[in-house]
XYZ file of C-alpha atoms in Angstrom:
745
model
C -42.158 -61.470 -55.046
C -44.024 -63.607 -57.535
C -44.276 -60.647 -59.876
C -40.566 -60.048 -59.526
C -39.782 -63.701 -60.200
C -41.885 -63.646 -63.306
C -40.132 -60.530 -64.580
C -36.755 -62.147 -63.891
C -37.701 -65.356 -65.727
C -39.020 -63.313 -68.689
C -35.805 -61.319 -68.824
C -33.714 -64.498 -68.672
C -35.725 -66.113 -71.442
C -35.303 -63.051 -73.598
C -31.569 -63.007 -72.886
C -31.140 -66.758 -73.682
C -33.179 -66.329 -76.848
C -30.876 -63.543 -77.901
C -27.774 -65.719 -77.374
C -29.156 -68.883 -79.113
C -30.544 -67.576 -82.359
C -28.391 -69.819 -84.667
C -27.678 -73.593 -84.530
C -23.924 -73.082 -84.306
C -24.432 -71.185 -81.038
C -25.556 -74.444 -79.251
C -21.919 -75.501 -79.107
C -21.231 -72.501 -76.837
C -24.016 -73.242 -74.320
C -21.562 -74.474 -71.699
C -19.404 -71.402 -72.230
C -22.417 -69.134 -71.820
C -23.419 -71.010 -68.631
C -19.999 -70.536 -67.036
C -19.935 -66.822 -67.954
C -23.382 -66.227 -66.464
C -22.403 -68.205 -63.355
C -19.367 -65.917 -62.874
C -21.525 -62.827 -63.272
C -24.047 -64.170 -60.761
C -21.321 -64.914 -58.258
C -19.898 -61.386 -58.691
C -23.279 -59.750 -58.156
C -23.991 -61.811 -55.054
C -20.593 -60.862 -53.636
C -21.255 -57.132 -54.149
C -24.710 -57.476 -52.546
C -23.258 -59.179 -49.515
C -20.605 -56.474 -49.166
C -23.207 -53.697 -49.419
C -25.483 -55.319 -46.842
C -22.549 -55.803 -44.493
C -21.573 -52.145 -44.849
C -25.122 -51.028 -44.072
C -25.242 -53.251 -41.012
C -21.953 -51.787 -39.720
C -23.329 -48.242 -40.165
C -26.518 -49.034 -38.281
C -24.504 -50.581 -35.466
C -22.334 -47.466 -35.197
C -25.402 -45.138 -35.218
C -27.077 -47.069 -32.426
C -23.909 -46.826 -30.365
C -23.742 -43.013 -30.825
C -27.423 -42.568 -29.952
C -26.871 -44.507 -26.760
C -23.918 -42.254 -25.830
C -25.988 -39.112 -26.575
C -28.779 -40.352 -24.335
C -26.313 -40.771 -21.507
C -24.953 -37.228 -22.072
C -28.447 -35.709 -22.020
C -29.182 -37.435 -18.779
C -25.982 -36.041 -17.235
C -26.794 -32.476 -18.432
C -30.285 -32.704 -17.060
C -28.898 -33.654 -13.653
C -26.377 -30.747 -13.815
C -29.123 -28.192 -14.704
C -31.165 -29.402 -11.772
C -28.156 -28.851 -9.496
C -27.607 -25.282 -10.944
C -31.279 -24.393 -10.467
C -31.145 -25.562 -6.886
C -27.973 -23.565 -6.181
C -29.482 -20.401 -7.827
C -32.586 -20.558 -5.642
C -30.377 -20.852 -2.576
C -28.262 -17.739 -3.651
C -31.141 -15.281 -4.275
C -31.182 -14.092 -0.715
C -27.419 -13.599 -0.781
C -27.584 -11.355 -3.927
C -30.311 -9.161 -2.396
C -28.215 -8.682 0.679
C -25.428 -7.177 -1.600
C -27.621 -4.283 -2.910
C -25.976 -1.860 -0.492
C -22.595 -2.887 -1.818
C -23.776 -2.247 -5.412
C -25.006 1.247 -4.531
C -21.731 1.945 -2.835
C -19.854 0.869 -5.964
C -21.948 3.250 -8.115
C -21.365 6.130 -5.704
C -17.695 5.300 -5.643
C -17.601 5.394 -9.445
C -19.298 8.809 -9.462
C -16.999 10.120 -6.791
C -14.025 8.783 -8.729
C -15.248 10.621 -11.847
C -15.798 13.753 -9.782
C -12.322 13.486 -8.253
C -10.819 12.861 -11.685
C -12.546 15.988 -13.111
C -12.207 17.949 -9.872
C -9.490 20.139 -11.257
C -11.550 20.854 -14.370
C -14.665 21.442 -12.314
C -12.975 24.076 -10.150
C -11.276 25.648 -13.174
C -14.422 25.843 -15.366
C -14.807 29.653 -15.060
C -11.133 30.150 -15.871
C -11.251 27.751 -18.864
C -14.377 29.524 -20.135
C -12.572 32.871 -20.053
C -9.493 31.455 -21.760
C -11.592 29.790 -24.412
C -13.464 33.024 -25.044
C -10.187 34.906 -25.443
C -8.811 32.290 -27.822
C -11.942 32.508 -29.973
C -11.651 36.281 -30.131
C -7.951 35.992 -31.040
C -8.741 33.550 -33.858
C -6.831 30.664 -32.256
C -9.603 28.285 -33.194
C -7.774 24.991 -32.705
C -6.672 25.884 -29.157
C -10.100 27.221 -28.342
C -11.674 24.030 -29.574
C -9.263 21.931 -27.493
C -10.342 23.714 -24.297
C -13.982 23.501 -25.350
C -13.563 19.757 -25.791
C -12.115 19.534 -22.239
C -15.108 21.392 -20.825
C -17.586 19.262 -22.742
C -15.748 16.083 -21.761
C -15.935 16.990 -18.038
C -19.603 17.927 -18.303
C -20.540 14.875 -20.312
C -18.598 12.526 -17.971
C -20.357 13.859 -14.843
C -23.765 13.765 -16.509
C -23.159 10.216 -17.723
C -22.256 8.995 -14.239
C -25.327 10.739 -12.831
C -27.415 9.154 -15.570
C -26.026 5.706 -14.689
C -26.774 6.162 -10.991
C -30.203 7.688 -11.332
C -31.430 8.560 -14.813
C -34.597 10.044 -13.358
C -32.817 12.529 -11.110
C -33.357 15.654 -13.238
C -32.381 18.002 -10.395
C -28.764 16.867 -10.311
C -28.688 16.774 -14.125
C -29.934 20.352 -14.239
C -27.388 21.353 -11.610
C -24.506 19.938 -13.668
C -25.860 21.415 -16.883
C -26.254 24.806 -15.242
C -22.740 24.772 -13.855
C -21.398 24.087 -17.353
C -23.960 26.433 -18.963
C -21.312 28.616 -20.612
C -20.062 25.628 -22.592
C -22.950 25.725 -25.051
C -22.451 29.457 -25.574
C -18.793 28.913 -26.319
C -19.706 26.156 -28.776
C -22.114 28.493 -30.560
C -19.553 31.295 -30.638
C -16.900 28.992 -32.033
C -19.393 27.740 -34.646
C -20.024 31.333 -35.755
C -16.307 31.811 -36.310
C -16.131 28.592 -38.287
C -19.058 29.598 -40.476
C -17.516 33.011 -41.112
C -14.320 31.364 -42.319
C -16.308 28.973 -44.521
C -18.328 31.830 -46.008
C -15.061 33.425 -47.100
C -13.360 30.102 -47.845
C -12.563 30.985 -51.482
C -10.688 34.078 -50.298
C -9.249 32.447 -47.189
C -7.791 29.505 -49.097
C -5.695 31.941 -51.153
C -4.510 34.132 -48.275
C -4.332 31.743 -45.300
C -5.119 28.118 -46.192
C -3.982 26.983 -42.709
C -6.999 28.770 -41.186
C -9.331 26.806 -43.473
C -7.494 23.597 -42.614
C -7.979 24.368 -38.899
C -11.708 24.817 -39.443
C -11.938 21.510 -41.291
C -9.951 19.746 -38.538
C -12.322 21.116 -35.889
C -15.335 19.929 -37.879
C -13.748 16.513 -38.375
C -13.095 16.230 -34.591
C -16.709 17.075 -33.850
C -17.852 14.479 -36.384
C -15.818 11.809 -34.591
C -17.269 12.847 -31.212
C -20.783 12.730 -32.697
C -20.213 9.213 -33.980
C -18.848 8.077 -30.580
C -21.810 9.621 -28.734
C -24.308 7.977 -31.075
C -22.611 4.602 -30.668
C -22.826 4.937 -26.852
C -26.446 5.998 -27.128
C -27.273 2.631 -28.691
C -25.846 0.922 -25.580
C -26.848 3.263 -22.737
C -29.459 5.615 -24.160
C -27.550 8.660 -22.850
C -26.967 11.696 -25.125
C -25.227 14.843 -23.810
C -26.948 18.191 -24.413
C -26.230 19.786 -27.806
C -25.314 16.478 -29.416
C -25.059 15.533 -32.196
C -23.774 18.864 -33.495
C -23.742 17.743 -37.174
C -21.197 20.424 -38.020
C -20.211 18.715 -41.278
C -23.797 18.872 -42.499
C -24.026 22.497 -41.386
C -20.725 23.233 -43.151
C -22.155 22.093 -46.515
C -25.342 24.062 -45.842
C -23.245 27.193 -45.184
C -21.257 26.643 -48.391
C -24.501 26.146 -50.326
C -25.977 29.412 -48.998
C -22.680 31.184 -49.738
C -22.732 29.972 -53.353
C -26.372 31.023 -53.802
C -25.704 34.461 -52.295
C -22.613 34.930 -54.453
C -24.549 34.239 -57.665
C -27.576 36.328 -56.688
C -25.329 39.201 -55.656
C -23.777 39.582 -59.107
C -26.689 41.616 -60.479
C -25.410 45.164 -60.250
C -27.836 46.875 -62.660
C -31.479 46.875 -63.666
C -33.150 47.342 -67.032
C -34.062 50.903 -66.067
C -30.445 51.839 -65.335
C -28.736 49.848 -68.086
C -30.248 48.193 -71.175
C -27.385 45.677 -71.107
C -28.023 44.668 -67.499
C -28.592 40.998 -68.272
C -25.477 40.667 -70.411
C -23.402 42.233 -67.640
C -25.071 40.045 -65.024
C -24.416 36.831 -66.949
C -20.830 37.783 -67.741
C -20.095 38.487 -64.060
C -21.654 35.142 -63.128
C -19.509 33.375 -65.736
C -16.316 34.973 -64.483
C -17.059 34.407 -60.803
C -18.132 30.789 -61.193
C -15.137 29.899 -63.362
C -12.679 31.582 -60.990
C -14.297 29.986 -57.926
C -14.266 26.481 -59.375
C -10.634 26.811 -60.479
C -9.691 27.878 -56.938
C -11.750 25.038 -55.489
C -10.083 22.495 -57.786
C -6.514 23.703 -57.263
C -6.526 24.886 -53.624
C -9.603 23.927 -51.614
C -9.338 20.231 -52.420
C -6.011 20.172 -50.542
C -7.650 21.549 -47.391
C -10.391 18.913 -47.064
C -10.256 15.149 -46.470
C -10.805 13.180 -49.716
C -14.055 11.634 -48.486
C -15.575 15.130 -48.263
C -15.434 15.289 -52.112
C -15.414 19.047 -51.723
C -14.988 19.893 -55.435
C -17.785 17.609 -56.586
C -20.077 19.044 -53.906
C -19.173 22.628 -54.766
C -19.734 21.929 -58.459
C -23.182 20.538 -57.651
C -23.951 23.601 -55.487
C -22.912 26.037 -58.210
C -24.874 24.140 -60.839
C -28.013 24.079 -58.711
C -27.663 27.746 -57.768
C -27.186 28.672 -61.413
C -30.208 26.604 -62.429
C -32.332 28.358 -59.801
C -31.077 31.780 -60.897
C -31.705 31.033 -64.579
C -35.237 29.881 -63.719
C -35.813 33.167 -61.886
C -34.535 35.178 -64.847
C -36.615 33.135 -67.286
C -39.761 33.853 -65.276
C -39.257 37.615 -65.637
C -40.846 39.620 -68.444
C -37.785 39.574 -70.688
C -37.395 41.484 -73.931
C -36.428 39.684 -77.142
C -32.724 40.595 -76.923
C -32.678 39.542 -73.265
C -34.201 36.155 -74.126
C -31.450 35.691 -76.700
C -28.762 36.627 -74.183
C -30.188 34.235 -71.590
C -30.598 31.279 -73.951
C -27.203 31.816 -75.549
C -25.604 31.784 -72.114
C -27.578 28.771 -70.871
C -27.299 26.613 -74.002
C -23.842 27.564 -75.257
C -21.692 29.698 -72.975
C -22.271 27.523 -69.891
C -20.800 24.398 -71.483
C -18.198 26.195 -73.614
C -14.480 26.573 -72.982
C -15.251 29.975 -71.471
C -16.899 28.306 -68.496
C -17.525 24.663 -67.567
C -15.593 23.371 -70.570
C -12.490 25.309 -69.527
C -9.295 23.265 -69.735
C -8.369 24.195 -66.147
C -11.453 22.365 -64.846
C -10.778 19.155 -66.769
C -11.034 16.265 -66.171
C -13.055 16.807 -62.988
C -15.788 18.644 -64.913
C -17.371 16.706 -67.793
C -19.836 19.004 -69.562
C -21.621 16.025 -71.121
C -22.785 14.930 -67.672
C -24.140 18.316 -66.589
C -27.899 18.597 -66.390
C -29.529 21.451 -68.380
C -29.816 24.708 -66.447
C -33.323 25.203 -67.864
C -35.843 22.481 -68.577
C -36.845 21.867 -72.213
C -40.323 23.241 -71.458
C -38.919 26.535 -70.172
C -36.551 26.798 -73.150
C -39.441 26.100 -75.533
C -41.593 28.723 -73.819
C -38.806 31.303 -74.056
C -38.278 30.503 -77.736
C -42.007 30.873 -78.415
C -41.990 34.237 -76.656
C -38.907 35.286 -78.613
C -40.412 34.266 -81.961
C -43.656 36.082 -81.156
C -41.823 39.253 -80.148
C -39.461 38.975 -83.102
C -42.396 38.648 -85.488
C -43.941 41.853 -84.152
C -40.595 43.632 -84.275
C -39.832 42.552 -87.846
C -43.262 43.694 -89.016
C -42.749 47.062 -87.315
C -39.182 47.410 -88.637
C -40.241 46.595 -92.199
C -43.126 49.033 -92.029
C -40.852 51.766 -90.696
C -38.210 51.029 -93.345
C -40.819 51.280 -96.095
C -42.177 54.561 -94.714
C -38.648 55.969 -94.637
C -38.052 54.838 -98.220
C -41.327 56.436 -99.359
C -40.204 59.757 -97.923
C -36.997 59.480 -99.958
C -39.053 59.040 -103.149
C -40.344 62.599 -102.746
C -36.924 64.222 -102.383
C -35.710 66.853 -104.794
C -32.315 65.161 -105.080
C -31.410 62.032 -106.991
C -30.995 58.742 -105.106
C -27.551 57.461 -104.289
C -25.712 55.138 -106.664
C -23.766 52.005 -105.798
C -20.130 51.398 -106.717
C -21.188 50.461 -110.268
C -23.229 53.617 -110.748
C -26.694 52.026 -110.455
C -29.329 54.025 -108.618
C -30.543 52.482 -105.389
C -32.196 53.350 -102.100
C -31.171 52.172 -98.661
C -34.236 49.923 -98.267
C -32.658 46.559 -99.257
C -29.592 47.234 -97.113
C -31.730 48.175 -94.101
C -34.034 45.167 -94.492
C -31.303 42.582 -94.955
C -29.057 44.099 -92.335
C -31.947 43.629 -89.923
C -32.423 40.031 -91.111
C -28.691 39.355 -90.813
C -28.546 40.660 -87.266
C -31.457 38.509 -86.143
C -30.103 35.429 -87.906
C -26.658 35.888 -86.401
C -28.248 36.188 -82.979
C -30.400 33.092 -83.563
C -27.391 31.124 -84.793
C -25.719 31.729 -81.424
C -28.557 29.842 -79.735
C -29.180 26.854 -82.009
C -29.346 25.727 -85.638
C -33.048 24.986 -85.238
C -33.834 28.523 -84.075
C -31.719 29.960 -86.883
C -33.797 28.047 -89.429
C -37.048 29.162 -87.787
C -35.932 32.803 -87.851
C -34.950 32.507 -91.518
C -38.352 31.044 -92.369
C -39.978 33.883 -90.413
C -37.878 36.484 -92.268
C -38.827 35.010 -95.636
C -42.507 34.921 -94.679
C -42.468 38.546 -93.587
C -40.434 39.452 -96.660
C -43.191 37.979 -98.801
C -45.821 40.125 -97.100
C -43.538 43.147 -97.184
C -43.005 42.852 -100.947
C -46.767 42.876 -101.497
C -46.968 46.165 -99.566
C -43.946 47.438 -101.477
C -45.712 46.688 -104.737
C -48.834 48.561 -103.618
C -46.775 51.576 -102.566
C -44.899 51.731 -105.890
C -48.240 51.624 -107.700
C -49.511 54.503 -105.552
C -46.282 56.389 -106.310
C -46.909 55.982 -110.037
C -50.532 57.108 -109.752
C -49.471 60.150 -107.754
C -46.983 61.072 -110.489
C -49.517 60.656 -113.277
C -51.787 63.192 -111.603
C -49.000 65.762 -111.915
C -46.068 64.764 -114.087
C -43.941 67.583 -112.693
C -43.877 65.916 -109.305
C -42.036 64.259 -107.752
C -39.105 66.019 -109.274
C -36.880 62.897 -109.426
C -39.618 60.426 -110.279
C -37.665 58.663 -113.067
C -34.543 58.294 -110.955
C -36.434 56.823 -108.000
C -38.372 54.422 -110.224
C -34.994 53.260 -111.551
C -33.831 52.824 -107.937
C -36.979 50.808 -107.172
C -36.311 48.559 -110.197
C -32.717 48.043 -109.058
C -33.922 47.323 -105.541
C -35.891 44.384 -106.936
C -32.719 42.837 -108.301
C -30.899 43.546 -105.038
C -33.736 41.912 -103.085
C -33.571 38.784 -105.257
C -29.806 38.488 -104.900
C -29.975 39.130 -101.151
C -32.649 36.483 -100.614
C -30.560 33.880 -102.429
C -27.444 34.938 -100.515
C -29.286 34.815 -97.201
C -30.558 31.292 -97.807
C -27.189 30.066 -99.033
C -25.465 31.485 -95.974
C -27.869 30.316 -93.280
C -29.085 26.986 -94.614
C -27.105 23.798 -94.904
C -29.230 22.404 -97.718
C -32.324 23.327 -99.692
C -34.166 20.456 -98.067
C -33.868 21.989 -94.627
C -37.060 22.918 -92.768
C -39.234 24.094 -95.599
C -36.523 26.166 -97.091
C -37.975 26.727 -100.508
C -40.597 28.765 -98.738
C -42.272 31.037 -101.265
C -39.074 31.821 -103.195
C -40.950 31.594 -106.528
C -43.661 33.794 -105.064
C -41.161 36.445 -103.961
C -39.371 36.335 -107.299
C -42.711 36.762 -109.015
C -43.635 39.776 -106.893
C -40.228 41.372 -107.440
C -40.433 40.789 -111.185
C -43.930 42.280 -111.185
C -42.703 45.379 -109.319
C -39.769 45.734 -111.697
C -41.976 45.174 -114.727
C -44.417 47.775 -113.455
C -41.509 50.164 -112.903
C -40.139 49.569 -116.376
C -43.629 50.105 -117.767
C -43.887 53.383 -115.878
C -40.615 54.577 -117.349
C -41.656 53.574 -120.852
C -44.919 55.417 -120.366
C -42.871 58.515 -119.638
C -40.996 57.929 -122.870
C -44.088 57.395 -125.005
C -45.928 60.328 -123.479
C -43.109 62.493 -124.868
C -43.168 60.565 -128.186
C -46.912 60.767 -128.618
C -46.849 63.900 -130.799
C -44.071 62.543 -133.003
C -45.669 59.122 -133.373
C -48.854 60.802 -134.537
C -46.906 62.297 -137.502
C -45.999 58.884 -138.885
C -47.720 57.764 -142.112
C -49.130 61.222 -142.795
C -48.630 63.655 -145.672
C -46.280 65.608 -143.456
C -44.252 62.463 -142.861
C -44.165 61.700 -146.589
C -43.067 65.207 -147.428
C -39.990 64.934 -145.168
C -40.926 64.979 -141.460
C -38.114 64.249 -139.050
C -40.434 62.483 -136.585
C -38.359 59.274 -136.469
C -35.184 61.290 -135.924
C -36.838 62.963 -132.955
C -38.141 59.608 -131.716
C -34.648 58.097 -131.871
C -33.071 61.082 -130.113
C -35.742 61.073 -127.397
C -35.496 57.313 -126.806
C -31.706 57.462 -126.689
C -31.828 60.389 -124.293
C -34.159 58.559 -121.972
C -32.072 55.392 -122.170
C -28.991 57.347 -121.165
C -30.816 57.825 -117.863
C -31.990 54.217 -117.975
C -28.345 53.118 -118.140
C -28.477 53.213 -114.356
C -30.920 50.308 -114.384
C -29.298 46.969 -113.614
C -28.684 44.691 -116.568
C -31.432 42.033 -116.188
C -34.229 44.604 -116.113
C -32.571 47.006 -118.540
C -32.334 44.180 -121.069
C -36.074 43.496 -120.803
C -36.827 47.186 -120.908
C -34.800 47.712 -124.086
C -36.579 44.841 -125.809
C -39.955 46.183 -124.659
C -39.103 49.716 -125.869
C -38.227 48.372 -129.315
C -41.408 46.311 -129.425
C -43.567 49.273 -128.470
C -41.900 51.676 -130.919
C -42.359 49.194 -133.773
C -45.894 48.506 -132.574
C -46.755 52.209 -132.686
C -45.143 52.493 -136.120
C -47.238 49.568 -137.433
C -50.324 50.985 -135.744
C -49.741 54.205 -137.703
C -49.580 52.115 -140.897
C -52.871 50.411 -140.081
C -54.753 53.602 -139.176
C -54.986 54.728 -142.849
C -53.538 58.125 -142.166
C -52.367 58.300 -145.783
C -53.287 56.661 -149.097
C -50.586 56.771 -151.728
C -51.707 58.363 -154.998
C -49.059 56.983 -157.329
C -46.324 54.428 -157.729
C -43.767 57.176 -157.048
C -45.383 57.982 -153.676
C -45.548 54.290 -152.795
C -41.904 53.883 -153.677
C -40.926 57.006 -151.747
C -42.997 55.957 -148.706
C -41.688 52.392 -148.749
C -38.090 53.537 -149.051
C -38.669 55.983 -146.202
C -40.081 53.129 -144.082
C -37.016 50.982 -144.854
C -34.663 53.825 -143.929
C -36.523 54.480 -140.718
C -36.572 50.754 -139.898
C -32.796 50.732 -140.352
C -32.550 53.856 -138.213
C -34.568 52.231 -135.426
C -32.602 49.006 -135.814
C -29.354 50.907 -135.399
C -30.724 52.671 -132.324
C -31.827 49.511 -130.562
C -28.711 47.610 -131.537
C -26.770 50.392 -129.876
C -28.979 50.265 -126.781
C -28.747 46.451 -126.609
C -25.031 46.274 -127.359
C -24.132 45.247 -123.835
C -26.567 42.337 -123.708
C -25.008 40.079 -126.304
C -28.239 39.692 -128.264
C -29.412 40.846 -131.689
C -32.670 42.806 -131.401
C -33.577 43.193 -135.097
C -36.727 41.087 -135.180
C -39.272 43.805 -134.507
C -37.717 46.339 -136.921
C -37.743 43.712 -139.657
C -41.537 43.812 -139.466
C -41.528 47.411 -140.719
C -39.270 46.382 -143.612
C -41.579 43.475 -144.494
C -44.603 45.783 -144.557
C -42.646 48.291 -146.674
C -41.983 45.556 -149.223
C -45.744 45.115 -149.714
C -46.172 48.859 -150.190
C -43.135 49.181 -152.464
C -44.243 46.441 -154.899
C -44.813 47.961 -158.355
C -46.508 45.039 -160.091
C -49.989 44.516 -158.614
C -50.141 41.031 -160.098
C -47.410 39.991 -157.680
C -49.203 41.535 -154.705
C -50.871 38.252 -153.744
C -47.509 36.534 -153.532
C -46.009 39.348 -151.447
C -48.956 39.407 -149.066
C -48.844 35.627 -148.741
C -45.178 35.884 -147.823
C -46.049 38.519 -145.207
C -48.830 36.356 -143.743
C -46.619 33.257 -143.576
C -43.962 35.265 -141.760
C -46.404 36.924 -139.358
C -49.260 34.459 -138.826
C -51.105 36.692 -136.345
C -51.849 39.249 -139.088
C -55.601 39.515 -139.735
C -57.738 40.362 -142.750
C -58.412 43.866 -141.425
C -54.640 44.439 -141.253
C -54.293 43.294 -144.879
C -57.255 45.441 -145.849
C -55.736 48.526 -144.228
C -52.398 47.828 -145.875
C -53.974 47.441 -149.316
C -56.039 50.571 -148.777
C -52.848 52.469 -147.972
C -51.356 51.389 -151.347
C -54.339 52.979 -153.125
C -53.982 50.973 -156.347
C -55.441 47.559 -155.562
C -58.450 46.446 -157.605
C -61.599 45.102 -156.029
C -61.049 41.587 -157.392
C -57.483 41.520 -156.199
C -58.501 42.598 -152.691
C -61.225 39.947 -152.655
C -58.833 37.230 -153.775
C -56.128 38.129 -151.284
C -58.523 38.339 -148.309
C -60.277 35.078 -149.224
C -56.924 33.365 -149.507
C -56.010 34.673 -146.039
C -59.249 33.292 -144.621
C -58.605 29.742 -145.906
C -56.659 28.875 -142.767
C -53.873 30.019 -140.472
C -50.311 29.462 -141.410
C -48.191 27.282 -139.121
C -46.320 29.684 -136.819
C -42.667 29.470 -135.869
C -42.407 28.219 -132.234
C -40.180 31.183 -131.378
C -42.447 33.751 -133.031
C -43.707 36.512 -130.738
C -47.059 37.915 -132.021
C -47.191 41.645 -132.666
C -50.072 42.283 -135.052
C -52.672 40.892 -132.666
C -52.155 43.968 -130.465
C -52.934 46.325 -133.359
C -56.574 47.316 -133.732
C -57.665 48.748 -137.097
C -60.123 51.555 -136.292
C -63.483 51.675 -138.151
C -62.177 49.951 -141.250
C -63.797 46.850 -142.696
C -63.394 44.759 -145.754
C -66.857 45.617 -147.096
C -65.856 49.248 -147.517
C -62.642 48.279 -149.243
C -64.455 46.143 -151.771
C -66.865 48.893 -152.830
């Protein structure tokens, strides 16, 4: 209390100090005192009221406790009186045991009397029930069966109540009603038969299916009532619970499974398309069954049975099991495709579960996959492995077939534009197309994988193709008379290269969404390179044929015979043009290169003849005549190759101009200007060497030793800056056994 008083005084001091901080506030001291006195009086009044209220509550509580104590005392006295009366009545209750037994017997006898008519008529009811079952009157048969079971169960229950341990009487009752269980089983068989054919029955006689469902629903209600009574009495009649609803769904499940398994009519041995037929029958049956279930069966079952949802689940599970079984078999590549296409696409398409007649009850987005991702992946791996082997074998067979065509005595076929070709590109890409179309039916990912596989195998195939064309050329060179149509088939091979390139581009454009997809650019440059190499080799082979026939005429160039009027160049032009009439059946890209190469080689051989010192002019007249002849022949060759290149939109004069430039050096009459002319030649053709200049000067036959020395030394001072577009030609020309030392002597 002292501590509290001190705290109160300190608080008051602090409060007074807060109110009297300025001198002018002293005038209000009396006012402050009255205000604080009023507050104090108010607080004391509230405290008194609160204390009074608490005291009234305590007084009331004490009064109620006193009343409760009195009540407890009275109850205690009453319980003592009840206990005393109960002890006095025990003997009286025991003396009534005989009365109790009599009541139980009376109850049993009453039940027996009540069912007496049924008891005596049991054999007759059994016969009637049996007849009704055989006649198909299932509802009436079930009604009589229920009467029999009710009589039996009532008697057994009363016996159970009287003496649950008396098995003899129980057995007696059960034996008397023994036929009841047989009738129940027979009726159940009829119900299950109807349910097994429910999809047919619901179309022909839906009332029969409704009767079956009503019987099952009755039995379900009886089962529930029996189980409820069991919780109270512990008694369960024989054969209960029947659980016919559960058995009904089990029967439907087995029926669905059997229906799907029974659709396989063929085997691989009897029909290569067995799986396609099997899957198509499954699709048709399942779709038809579910449509019937949705439109008709739902009306025959109570809503809480959810018959359509349950049937859908059964069909889905049965299909999943069947697909797993098929997937586990040793399927061929085409069978794997058929299975996966059906599982991944057909099943959820409008042809089956996505059919408009099943909406909205069937939502394909909620259906679980028929095959697990692992099984699908395993099947795809097997398919890709088998497909790889098949593609390799198909490509090898196609190449062998094409090689046999190369040896034929007849020309190859031509396309609509007249270009020679063989069937190889068409066979190869038709095979690729078929496999890609099949893969596209399964998934985009598989399609891309198959395309990558095709391109990989195409790469390997082209390497073998190149080797075989080389062997074909070598075989021909051993005997140029065979094969008879060698030139035509080489042209076809060259054209095939262009067809292959175009087909590869077309294939990728058709089956890929973008060039960035799944390693798409796979070895395209490599394949183009191989194809160009094959075509280049083929063009080279054809040109070799040309130059083998030109060899004799080329050897006449720059000889005395040539100077005296040989028609070697005329023959060369006629021969080249004749060959290129056949080469017209080469497709444009390769024919263009071949024409340019033919011109280059003809000019190269012409220049090689100049450099081989086959002739040395003896006079200015001979030099003039030879130079003019060279210019005429250069013009003749230029005209020829312009004619051959007319369809390419390019001017091919460059190589022929080289002959004219060399002729200008030979034609020059003033030797003092020879240095200038040679310098011009060197600046124009920077790959020309001193041995070329030496051979050219030797051919003129009038160059002095000092002049030769000066010209060659000038050439050796340094190379002339070459034109970036210049294609070297002189570097391929070797001057045989001719050196500058000999020229200077």
